[in-house]
Amino acid sequence: MKRFLISALVLLVAGWSIAATHDEDGSRLWLRADSVNTAAAITGVKGTAMAELQTFWQGGPVTLKRQKGLAKDGYTIKSQNGKTVIAAASDAGLLYGAYHLLRLQQTGQGIASLDISEQPFYDLRILNHWDNPNGTVERGFAGRSIFLNPDPARMKMYGRANASVGINGTVLNNVNAKPEVLSTESLQKSKEIADLLRPYGIRVYLSINFASPIRIGGLQTADPLNADVVRWWKDKVNEIYRIIPDFGGFLVKANSEGEPGPQDFGRTHADGANMLADVLKPHDGVVMWRAFVYKPQSSDRANQAYEEFMPLDGQFRDNVIIQVKNGPIDFQPREPYSPLFTAMQKTPMMVEFQLTQEYLGAANHLVYLAPMWQEFFSFVKPASLRAMAGVANIGDNINWCGHHFAQANWYAFGRTAWNPSLTPQDIAEEWLEQTFSLSATATNSPLSTLCSQLIHVMLASREACVNYMMPLGLHHIFAGSHHYGPEPWYSPRGVRADWTPPYYHKADSIGLGFNRTLSGSANVKQYPAELCSLYNDINTCPENLLTWFHHVPWDHRMSSGRTFWDELCLKYDDGVREARHFLTVWDALQPYVDCQRFGEVQRKLRIQARDAEWWRDACLLYFQTFSHRPIPQDVEHPVHNLDEMMKFRIPISMYENPESGYTK
Ligand code: GCW
């Protein structure tokens, strides 16, 4: 009997060890190949390319060749008879080619006869870090700033990760910029980081505070047309380039949310941006000037960026790029595209996406963002833009992004900026295979079926999040303090209206939504004529933007035949069901994923499913106090209680990820 027990135990242990692979903490991101060699110490960007290949490439000899006539940062890869040649016009191109080759190896693709030619769609593919000098990260959900005490090993991994997906610039600090960022001491710190990132083809940039000449320069004014101010900036910029010769330029948030700007001195955004552009020009630097502006007195926040920037179209220097968030309000789960993109025809523009999920469940929810960016690009032609920026979701958390699947958004950002026509599915597949060694391509195996389901989870995740948070065009009904959970009722006295949800949802006994039609705020007029008339009519407006543009009567008939109220209930419920389904798919993958990452993702998916219920119940019960209509029978009825939910608080600051969501 005893012997039987022992052998059963041995079998059990053996069985377990077959199933489980060794634990991983996610710190290697998608670059998990084991080294096959130790690389010789070589410097420069080409040196990095050689070192990466020496360390990880398992195939035949590879030659790196500089060749004129190829596009900037582009490359070709050709292989024959076991030999491979990567050719590029620049060292950065060679590095990108090397990573391409390694990606093919890591995703198990044929490398015998390659004939590849690539070039990046955008010259500037840049991350924006919202990191503060004290180490906090605004809307950062993955720990503290990686730049506070830059650890060379961590910086090396950061450089590799970015270069492997083609990211070639990084703004080191928050757009809510402290003037001290430009102190000589702080510039020396930025230089350290620039030195560590240069071998990966990454230039550093800084966000600046427009009042710096006053705050650290001792001047009385920061008026961009004042000669002393111009001289101050000129000297400062010269100093920067002495310290960091390949410095990229400035990112500026001006006259927005309390930040100083040229309007404080009676000047325009163009006056401010052009002054900085002129002093950066001799150094080949750029100004990325943000259009994220809104004032409490306007009747529609969605109108404002257009109102302020359109009159300035064509007035900016050629090294100014206007950086516009994808939507007109603020990184909501779904917004129409910002109308500035199609209206400003004479000004270089770039899009700012947000990788950190400020409004999409922070680092607790699996929300793969590539489908959202694809939706954006279906309205705004990629070629109409100069560059692409992504607000980083990176911190000192061991797995970098707080959620293993949030790494996919960093990865997808780089790949999309390299080539906006890559499909979200292609990107998800290559990320998943590299990150989890999960491939959907092996046919007819149970694993490949599960992998396909997981890819589907990623692709469906953004829409699911829209559904359980704010379907049918709803927006900005988040908790006032943390933007994580629902608080559609939040409207304390004294808080400016456009920082409270009722400003956006306008629920009343008639219906729900913001009238932005010609009879309302006329926001529709900012779109091209065709879209204007499409959005203006409640019967042609896409239903996924219905309450964005219309105050929709509760009994409005939807294309499904349901009333608007019933449809709203159904959408919320769909979102909940989907979130639960994500967990089911993931659970089935347990035998194929290392225990640590499996458990960590599972824990997050459980939070997500619970949060989805929280969102549905809070929103439906609250809106029901206006609609006075029953929740349809075929929709799961709320399992929570509105009064309790209205009292529930998550005591976090804007620098933290909520440990768990709704815990009642
Ligand atoms: O999304 C909002 C955030 C702020 C942020 C601001 C911006 C950096 O809530 O935290 O500030 O947008 O983009 O400037």
XYZ file of C-alpha atoms and ligand atoms in Angstrom:
678
model
C 0.000 0.000 0.000
C 2.782 2.352 0.991
C 4.695 1.583 -2.203
C 1.592 2.282 -4.263
C 1.157 5.651 -2.583
C 4.758 6.620 -3.291
C 4.575 5.672 -6.962
C 1.276 7.528 -7.311
C 2.981 10.549 -5.857
C 5.934 10.214 -8.226
C 3.546 9.980 -11.162
C 1.639 12.990 -9.990
C 4.765 15.062 -9.625
C 6.036 13.890 -13.013
C 2.693 14.705 -14.626
C 2.693 18.121 -13.101
C 6.188 18.914 -14.253
C 5.292 18.037 -17.833
C 2.418 20.460 -17.803
C 4.023 23.382 -16.060
C 6.808 25.387 -17.615
C 9.097 27.316 -15.324
C 7.782 30.491 -13.810
C 8.269 33.784 -15.583
C 7.796 37.242 -14.169
C 7.237 39.043 -17.475
C 10.394 41.133 -17.170
C 11.681 39.863 -20.512
C 8.595 41.137 -22.292
C 8.358 39.699 -25.813
C 12.138 39.270 -26.010
C 12.333 35.881 -24.323
C 14.784 34.083 -26.596
C 17.632 32.463 -24.684
C 21.092 33.625 -25.571
C 23.148 31.238 -27.645
C 26.430 33.145 -27.368
C 28.062 35.941 -25.504
C 28.478 38.973 -27.697
C 31.717 40.879 -27.906
C 31.443 44.388 -26.449
C 30.759 46.631 -29.435
C 29.511 50.197 -29.383
C 27.121 52.251 -31.478
C 23.796 51.365 -33.007
C 25.365 49.000 -35.525
C 27.214 47.431 -32.612
C 23.862 46.776 -30.934
C 22.593 45.080 -34.083
C 25.689 42.864 -34.194
C 25.494 42.085 -30.497
C 21.813 41.131 -30.685
C 22.493 38.765 -33.571
C 25.584 37.262 -31.951
C 23.648 36.679 -28.762
C 20.374 35.327 -30.121
C 20.610 34.324 -33.773
C 20.772 30.580 -34.304
C 20.949 30.485 -38.101
C 23.829 30.858 -40.581
C 26.088 33.861 -41.062
C 24.513 37.317 -41.283
C 26.181 40.292 -42.956
C 25.189 43.831 -42.031
C 25.724 46.184 -44.902
C 25.287 49.942 -45.227
C 23.749 50.707 -48.595
C 22.784 54.040 -50.088
C 19.427 54.575 -51.743
C 17.260 52.893 -49.120
C 14.710 54.871 -47.099
C 15.682 56.350 -43.748
C 15.520 53.602 -41.110
C 14.376 51.133 -43.784
C 16.154 47.867 -44.567
C 16.203 44.820 -46.762
C 16.823 41.244 -45.644
C 17.867 38.708 -48.227
C 18.910 35.154 -47.573
C 20.190 32.371 -49.772
C 22.152 29.186 -49.183
C 22.132 29.718 -45.439
C 23.623 33.207 -45.700
C 21.702 36.349 -44.834
C 22.400 39.953 -45.742
C 20.735 42.869 -43.964
C 21.218 46.121 -45.842
C 20.212 49.594 -44.708
C 21.041 53.217 -45.327
C 21.564 53.866 -41.613
C 22.761 51.968 -38.579
C 19.259 52.264 -37.135
C 17.964 50.480 -40.230
C 20.437 47.659 -39.619
C 19.229 47.372 -36.033
C 15.584 47.188 -37.109
C 16.522 44.584 -39.698
C 18.294 42.522 -37.038
C 15.217 42.590 -34.822
C 13.047 41.611 -37.753
C 15.215 38.569 -38.364
C 15.122 37.619 -34.696
C 11.352 38.034 -34.654
C 11.065 35.592 -37.539
C 13.176 33.118 -35.606
C 11.169 33.563 -32.427
C 7.868 33.085 -34.204
C 9.140 30.011 -35.965
C 8.872 31.343 -39.503
C 10.879 30.148 -42.475
C 14.169 31.957 -42.866
C 15.641 29.987 -45.756
C 14.910 32.328 -48.634
C 14.058 35.738 -47.400
C 13.457 38.729 -49.589
C 12.146 41.428 -47.315
C 12.000 45.148 -47.798
C 10.705 47.400 -45.026
C 10.568 51.035 -44.192
C 8.812 52.830 -41.364
C 5.643 54.706 -42.180
C 6.435 57.512 -39.724
C 9.862 59.006 -39.093
C 8.970 59.791 -35.514
C 7.619 56.937 -33.380
C 7.649 58.225 -29.888
C 6.625 57.311 -26.361
C 5.444 59.989 -23.952
C 6.190 59.239 -20.323
C 4.147 61.138 -17.777
C 6.897 60.708 -15.183
C 7.500 63.269 -12.482
C 10.889 64.181 -10.987
C 9.850 62.640 -7.655
C 9.332 59.258 -9.305
C 5.542 59.224 -9.458
C 3.924 58.569 -12.832
C 0.730 60.461 -13.640
C -1.929 57.907 -14.591
C 0.814 55.329 -14.221
C -0.433 51.960 -13.103
C 2.802 50.001 -13.171
C 4.786 51.434 -10.313
C 7.228 54.288 -10.223
C 9.305 55.970 -12.888
C 12.002 53.873 -14.538
C 13.952 57.094 -15.078
C 14.225 58.097 -11.421
C 17.408 56.133 -10.762
C 18.001 54.628 -14.174
C 19.291 51.122 -13.756
C 21.544 50.329 -16.751
C 20.256 46.763 -17.090
C 16.660 47.928 -17.030
C 17.447 50.765 -19.466
C 19.084 48.262 -21.773
C 15.946 46.141 -21.758
C 13.833 49.251 -22.331
C 16.060 50.195 -25.273
C 15.902 46.704 -26.751
C 12.139 46.473 -26.353
C 11.574 49.798 -28.057
C 14.036 49.225 -30.864
C 12.629 45.749 -31.490
C 9.319 47.377 -32.478
C 10.818 50.448 -34.109
C 10.184 53.094 -31.435
C 12.859 55.760 -31.886
C 12.012 58.541 -29.444
C 10.981 58.985 -25.859
C 9.783 61.987 -23.885
C 11.178 61.447 -20.413
C 8.813 63.530 -18.306
C 5.219 64.480 -17.704
C 3.490 67.039 -19.915
C 2.454 68.665 -16.651
C 6.094 69.634 -16.561
C 8.048 70.923 -13.615
C 10.272 73.835 -14.659
C 13.203 72.152 -12.864
C 13.381 69.645 -15.701
C 15.520 72.234 -17.475
C 17.931 72.810 -14.591
C 21.522 71.887 -15.377
C 21.434 69.164 -12.749
C 18.321 67.603 -14.202
C 19.699 67.845 -17.754
C 22.724 65.861 -16.580
C 20.331 63.110 -15.462
C 18.606 63.187 -18.831
C 22.007 62.908 -20.464
C 22.674 59.680 -18.536
C 19.452 58.242 -19.921
C 20.170 59.543 -23.429
C 23.594 57.856 -23.308
C 22.019 54.555 -22.300
C 19.372 54.721 -25.027
C 21.491 56.028 -27.898
C 22.818 52.560 -28.832
C 19.212 51.567 -29.496
C 18.564 54.397 -31.910
C 16.390 56.257 -29.401
C 16.523 60.026 -29.030
C 15.288 61.674 -25.875
C 12.893 64.625 -25.682
C 11.612 66.675 -22.761
C 8.273 68.188 -21.819
C 8.762 71.785 -20.814
C 6.911 74.242 -18.646
C 6.150 77.360 -20.637
C 6.767 79.592 -17.623
C 10.331 78.278 -17.168
C 11.937 81.663 -17.943
C 10.117 83.028 -14.896
C 10.248 79.991 -12.677
C 13.886 79.036 -13.113
C 15.241 81.878 -15.240
C 14.417 84.740 -12.887
C 12.698 86.778 -15.630
C 9.525 88.751 -15.041
C 7.727 87.294 -18.012
C 7.554 84.262 -20.289
C 5.983 86.239 -23.160
C 7.193 84.434 -26.285
C 7.648 87.726 -28.131
C 9.840 89.277 -25.456
C 13.507 89.489 -26.490
C 14.843 88.432 -23.067
C 12.567 85.429 -23.046
C 13.696 84.401 -26.521
C 17.328 84.796 -25.450
C 16.693 82.707 -22.350
C 15.258 79.861 -24.416
C 18.064 80.145 -26.937
C 20.702 79.835 -24.214
C 18.845 76.984 -22.576
C 18.505 75.113 -25.836
C 22.190 75.627 -26.603
C 23.028 74.248 -23.174
C 20.807 71.219 -23.772
C 22.558 70.426 -27.044
C 25.979 70.776 -25.437
C 24.904 68.151 -22.920
C 22.818 65.948 -25.243
C 23.982 66.535 -28.838
C 21.226 64.447 -30.423
C 18.419 65.816 -28.237
C 15.087 65.513 -30.070
C 13.064 68.528 -28.956
C 10.211 69.659 -26.742
C 6.708 68.451 -25.996
C 4.460 71.242 -24.720
C 1.173 71.312 -22.849
C 0.254 74.982 -22.755
C -2.829 76.788 -21.467
C -4.425 73.526 -20.556
C -5.612 72.300 -17.161
C -3.819 75.091 -15.338
C -0.487 74.814 -17.153
C 1.021 78.133 -18.251
C 1.162 79.117 -21.904
C 1.434 81.984 -24.374
C -2.183 83.030 -23.809
C -1.172 84.157 -20.310
C 0.710 86.935 -22.114
C -1.916 87.701 -24.724
C -0.207 85.571 -27.374
C -1.425 82.600 -29.383
C -0.427 78.962 -29.440
C 1.339 79.703 -32.723
C 3.396 82.511 -31.142
C 4.496 80.167 -28.367
C 5.228 77.166 -30.551
C 7.054 79.172 -33.213
C 9.344 80.862 -30.727
C 10.472 77.474 -29.419
C 10.681 76.082 -32.948
C 13.005 78.894 -33.992
C 15.478 78.254 -31.205
C 15.406 74.498 -31.815
C 15.700 74.752 -35.580
C 19.502 75.168 -35.841
C 19.852 71.928 -33.869
C 17.332 70.021 -35.928
C 14.946 69.842 -32.963
C 11.151 69.704 -33.109
C 8.299 71.109 -31.046
C 5.373 68.835 -30.389
C 2.673 71.268 -29.315
C -0.406 69.656 -27.784
C -3.924 70.633 -28.783
C -5.453 69.229 -25.594
C -7.153 72.432 -24.457
C -10.527 73.178 -22.921
C -11.973 75.865 -20.701
C -14.751 75.634 -18.121
C -16.839 78.369 -19.717
C -17.369 76.650 -23.076
C -20.714 74.979 -23.659
C -19.120 71.907 -25.229
C -15.660 70.711 -24.335
C -15.594 68.652 -27.540
C -15.624 71.862 -29.587
C -12.717 73.634 -28.016
C -9.493 72.347 -29.500
C -10.943 73.012 -32.936
C -12.096 76.487 -31.960
C -8.658 77.421 -30.658
C -6.481 75.783 -33.270
C -8.361 76.055 -36.550
C -7.815 79.825 -36.848
C -4.068 79.117 -36.553
C -3.931 76.587 -39.380
C -0.937 77.305 -41.587
C 0.719 79.625 -39.076
C 3.130 77.155 -37.521
C 6.822 76.704 -38.399
C 7.728 73.545 -40.253
C 9.405 72.015 -37.203
C 6.242 72.325 -35.142
C 3.933 69.336 -35.030
C 0.530 69.738 -33.430
C -0.060 66.727 -31.218
C -3.737 65.840 -30.975
C -5.369 63.147 -28.869
C -7.232 60.642 -31.006
C -10.619 61.871 -29.782
C -11.908 65.385 -29.084
C -12.342 64.863 -25.344
C -9.957 62.595 -23.542
C -8.947 58.987 -24.225
C -12.449 57.648 -23.625
C -13.230 53.981 -24.370
C -14.847 55.216 -27.573
C -14.822 58.661 -29.105
C -15.246 59.805 -32.674
C -11.919 61.001 -34.072
C -10.884 64.531 -33.238
C -12.223 66.710 -36.086
C -8.998 68.714 -36.098
C -7.372 65.873 -37.989
C -9.464 66.395 -41.074
C -9.906 70.147 -40.675
C -6.333 71.404 -40.254
C -4.961 70.942 -43.712
C -1.968 73.259 -43.601
C -0.338 72.144 -40.366
C 1.743 69.043 -39.628
C -0.089 66.928 -37.064
C 0.546 63.830 -35.024
C -1.799 61.617 -33.083
C -1.439 60.972 -29.374
C -2.771 57.597 -28.266
C -2.825 56.596 -24.655
C -1.290 53.221 -23.889
C -1.677 53.640 -20.167
C -5.287 52.682 -19.592
C -6.413 55.731 -17.648
C -10.003 55.211 -18.726
C -9.877 51.538 -19.620
C -9.513 49.691 -16.347
C -5.927 50.788 -15.588
C -3.559 47.846 -15.212
C -6.368 45.549 -14.097
C -8.328 45.073 -17.305
C -7.207 43.238 -20.396
C -7.940 45.754 -23.141
C -5.950 45.351 -26.330
C -5.868 48.755 -27.979
C -4.806 48.029 -31.560
C -8.446 47.708 -32.721
C -9.137 51.186 -31.337
C -6.251 52.640 -33.291
C -7.370 50.812 -36.400
C -10.815 52.357 -35.967
C -9.157 55.779 -35.723
C -7.171 55.162 -38.890
C -10.326 54.179 -40.731
C -11.331 57.855 -40.422
C -7.972 59.620 -40.415
C -5.656 58.616 -43.219
C -2.287 57.580 -41.771
C -0.589 59.546 -44.528
C -2.245 62.753 -43.358
C -0.172 62.607 -40.159
C 3.477 63.344 -39.529
C 4.082 61.083 -36.518
C 2.605 58.915 -33.803
C 2.937 59.304 -30.027
C 1.851 56.916 -27.300
C 1.466 57.792 -23.629
C 3.504 55.012 -22.069
C 2.143 52.373 -19.706
C 5.574 51.599 -18.302
C 6.822 51.692 -14.714
C 9.276 49.950 -12.442
C 6.918 47.037 -11.917
C 8.789 43.802 -12.597
C 6.594 43.085 -15.623
C 6.895 46.715 -16.807
C 3.213 47.400 -17.463
C 1.420 46.040 -14.405
C -0.634 43.558 -16.465
C 1.072 41.009 -18.679
C -1.366 41.758 -21.462
C -0.745 45.501 -21.209
C 2.674 44.750 -22.707
C 0.783 44.000 -25.910
C -0.225 47.666 -26.133
C 3.379 48.846 -25.944
C 4.291 46.276 -28.563
C 1.339 47.125 -30.798
C 2.049 50.839 -30.554
C 5.541 50.390 -31.977
C 4.405 48.013 -34.685
C 1.517 50.290 -35.693
C 3.743 53.372 -35.823
C 6.071 51.384 -38.056
C 3.256 50.205 -40.248
C -0.309 51.395 -39.598
C -1.701 48.895 -42.054
C -0.667 45.887 -39.972
C -3.848 44.316 -38.667
C -4.565 44.100 -34.936
C -4.812 40.356 -35.425
C -1.371 40.017 -37.020
C 0.156 42.067 -34.255
C -1.650 40.126 -31.532
C -0.505 36.840 -33.031
C 3.141 37.790 -33.232
C 3.079 39.303 -29.733
C 1.376 36.287 -28.190
C 3.726 33.839 -29.768
C 6.800 35.733 -28.627
C 5.471 36.581 -25.173
C 3.722 33.367 -24.189
C 4.977 30.913 -26.820
C 1.336 30.458 -27.747
C 0.684 30.016 -31.418
C -2.602 29.632 -33.201
C -0.978 28.355 -36.360
C -0.473 24.670 -35.545
C -3.569 23.202 -37.146
C -6.054 20.883 -35.521
C -4.535 20.841 -32.102
C -6.560 21.674 -28.993
C -3.908 24.244 -28.177
C -4.269 26.059 -31.475
C -8.031 26.257 -30.910
C -7.432 27.771 -27.499
C -4.900 30.195 -28.941
C -7.364 31.323 -31.563
C -9.851 31.926 -28.783
C -7.280 33.943 -26.886
C -6.528 36.054 -29.940
C -10.244 36.595 -30.224
C -10.322 37.687 -26.584
C -7.656 40.274 -27.323
C -9.444 41.512 -30.416
C -12.827 41.679 -28.672
C -11.515 43.185 -25.451
C -11.804 46.852 -26.369
C -15.412 46.506 -27.529
C -16.251 44.489 -24.420
C -14.799 47.262 -22.278
C -16.840 49.863 -24.157
C -19.927 47.743 -23.534
C -19.526 47.225 -19.813
C -18.332 50.807 -19.180
C -20.093 53.139 -21.587
C -21.821 51.731 -24.655
C -23.702 53.549 -27.399
C -21.572 56.691 -27.278
C -21.556 57.323 -23.521
C -18.395 58.932 -22.231
C -16.708 60.372 -19.203
C -18.946 58.866 -16.563
C -15.979 57.857 -14.428
C -15.348 58.371 -10.761
C -14.212 61.931 -10.179
C -10.983 61.105 -8.452
C -9.484 58.099 -10.145
C -11.084 57.436 -13.538
C -11.288 53.739 -12.698
C -14.817 52.893 -11.672
C -18.279 54.244 -12.487
C -19.635 57.363 -10.865
C -22.212 58.736 -13.315
C -23.829 60.609 -10.418
C -20.628 62.445 -9.364
C -21.434 66.152 -9.227
C -20.239 67.803 -6.039
C -20.835 71.503 -5.548
C -18.000 73.736 -6.661
C -16.403 71.241 -9.073
C -16.308 72.634 -12.595
C -19.099 71.146 -14.664
C -16.908 69.645 -17.390
C -15.181 67.540 -14.744
C -18.437 65.854 -13.749
C -20.289 63.041 -15.560
C -23.751 64.712 -15.727
C -22.166 67.326 -18.043
C -21.546 64.487 -20.501
C -24.474 62.078 -20.124
C -27.237 64.631 -19.474
C -29.668 61.966 -18.264
C -33.210 63.197 -17.702
C -36.744 61.901 -17.961
C -36.642 62.250 -21.763
C -33.449 60.414 -22.506
C -29.703 60.227 -22.364
C -26.784 61.848 -24.199
C -25.208 65.115 -25.302
C -26.906 66.962 -28.136
C -24.001 67.883 -30.394
C -26.163 68.210 -33.494
C -26.911 71.448 -35.292
C -29.735 72.012 -32.821
C -27.310 71.523 -29.946
C -23.625 72.390 -29.585
C -23.137 72.010 -33.372
C -20.030 69.915 -32.827
C -21.063 67.893 -35.895
C -20.176 70.928 -38.009
C -16.502 70.416 -37.266
C -16.569 67.199 -39.328
C -16.496 66.955 -43.135
C -19.916 67.527 -44.714
C -20.688 63.855 -45.252
C -19.957 62.890 -41.672
C -21.682 66.001 -40.415
C -24.976 64.975 -41.947
C -24.483 61.339 -40.953
C -23.861 62.242 -37.311
C -26.489 64.965 -37.245
C -29.423 62.660 -37.923
C -30.376 60.322 -35.088
C -31.500 57.754 -37.638
C -28.206 57.625 -39.521
C -25.776 58.301 -36.703
C -23.759 55.119 -36.011
C -25.278 53.566 -32.921
C -21.917 53.194 -31.248
C -21.767 57.021 -31.130
C -25.443 57.702 -30.567
C -25.351 59.389 -27.153
C -22.143 61.172 -28.105
C -24.048 63.186 -30.681
C -27.672 62.972 -29.558
C -29.875 63.264 -26.547
C -31.566 59.957 -27.246
C -35.161 59.400 -26.056
C -35.496 56.303 -23.895
C -37.992 54.822 -26.337
C -36.029 55.632 -29.484
C -36.191 52.606 -31.799
C -32.800 51.033 -32.441
C -31.876 49.025 -35.533
C -32.377 45.834 -33.512
C -36.020 46.798 -33.018
C -35.457 47.301 -29.308
C -35.971 50.566 -27.504
C -32.870 52.558 -26.689
C -33.265 51.764 -22.972
C -33.511 48.029 -23.616
C -30.535 48.170 -25.964
C -28.492 50.007 -23.359
C -29.254 47.313 -20.806
C -28.359 44.615 -23.299
C -25.049 46.224 -24.220
C -23.992 46.531 -20.597
C -24.910 42.937 -20.027
C -23.059 41.798 -23.149
C -19.952 43.456 -21.787
C -20.249 41.552 -18.512
C -20.747 38.247 -20.275
C -17.732 38.863 -22.467
C -15.509 39.717 -19.529
C -16.536 36.451 -17.868
C -15.840 34.604 -21.091
C -12.278 35.998 -21.164
C -11.679 34.274 -17.857
C -13.051 30.982 -19.154
C -10.741 31.069 -22.160
C -7.737 31.907 -20.025
C -8.516 29.192 -17.463
C -8.415 26.573 -20.190
C -4.890 27.668 -21.062
C -3.499 26.821 -17.636
C -1.537 23.748 -18.792
C 0.273 25.788 -21.404
C 1.309 28.878 -19.452
C 3.858 29.125 -16.651
C 2.271 29.191 -13.211
C 3.318 32.691 -12.261
C 2.026 34.488 -15.306
C -1.021 32.250 -15.493
C -1.976 33.092 -11.922
C -1.280 36.786 -12.259
C -3.367 37.137 -15.403
C -6.142 35.017 -13.923
C -6.300 37.266 -10.864
C -6.618 40.329 -13.099
C -9.281 38.734 -15.270
C -11.320 37.992 -12.164
C -11.079 41.636 -11.156
C -12.119 42.630 -14.660
C -15.194 40.393 -14.606
C -16.220 41.736 -11.181
C -15.596 45.320 -12.297
C -17.709 44.742 -15.383
C -20.639 43.832 -13.109
C -19.944 46.890 -11.007
C -20.072 49.122 -14.074
C -23.223 47.534 -15.443
C -25.111 47.612 -12.175
C -24.040 51.099 -11.144
C -24.856 52.624 -14.521
C -28.102 50.793 -15.184
C -29.489 51.318 -11.691
C -28.521 54.991 -11.812
C -29.886 55.652 -15.311
C -33.023 53.740 -14.370
C -33.790 56.518 -11.867
C -34.309 58.686 -14.990
C -35.730 56.189 -17.482
C -38.215 54.611 -15.060
C -38.258 51.562 -17.275
C -37.727 47.938 -16.269
C -34.569 46.034 -17.103
C -35.547 43.558 -19.837
C -36.105 39.968 -18.820
C -33.331 38.521 -20.979
C -30.725 40.729 -19.342
C -29.097 39.604 -16.103
C -30.515 41.785 -13.374
C -28.221 43.841 -11.155
C -26.675 41.880 -8.344
C -25.506 44.978 -6.494
C -27.305 47.750 -4.752
C -27.119 51.349 -6.004
C -26.996 52.956 -2.554
C -24.077 50.790 -1.564
C -22.277 51.428 -4.814
C -22.747 55.164 -4.413
C -20.945 55.011 -1.088
C -18.105 52.840 -2.329
C -14.719 54.566 -2.624
C -11.337 53.476 -3.883
C -8.754 55.477 -1.996
C -6.078 55.796 -4.658
C -4.196 58.696 -6.149
C -3.653 59.259 -9.868
C -0.271 57.560 -9.529
C -1.556 54.158 -8.480
C -3.258 51.090 -9.823
C -6.211 49.985 -7.709
C -5.236 46.696 -6.075
C -8.711 45.319 -6.696
C -11.844 46.825 -8.131
C -15.251 46.685 -6.527
C -14.850 44.682 -3.352
C -18.259 44.819 -1.681
O -6.314 62.524 -19.506
C -6.093 63.666 -18.765
C -5.506 63.187 -17.492
C -4.433 64.064 -16.912
C -3.464 64.412 -18.027
C -4.202 65.168 -19.117
C -3.330 65.476 -20.319
C -1.089 64.724 -17.909
O -6.515 62.948 -16.571
O -3.823 63.357 -15.865
O -2.372 65.155 -17.560
O -5.271 64.390 -19.595
O -3.343 64.699 -21.250
O -2.669 66.489 -20.311
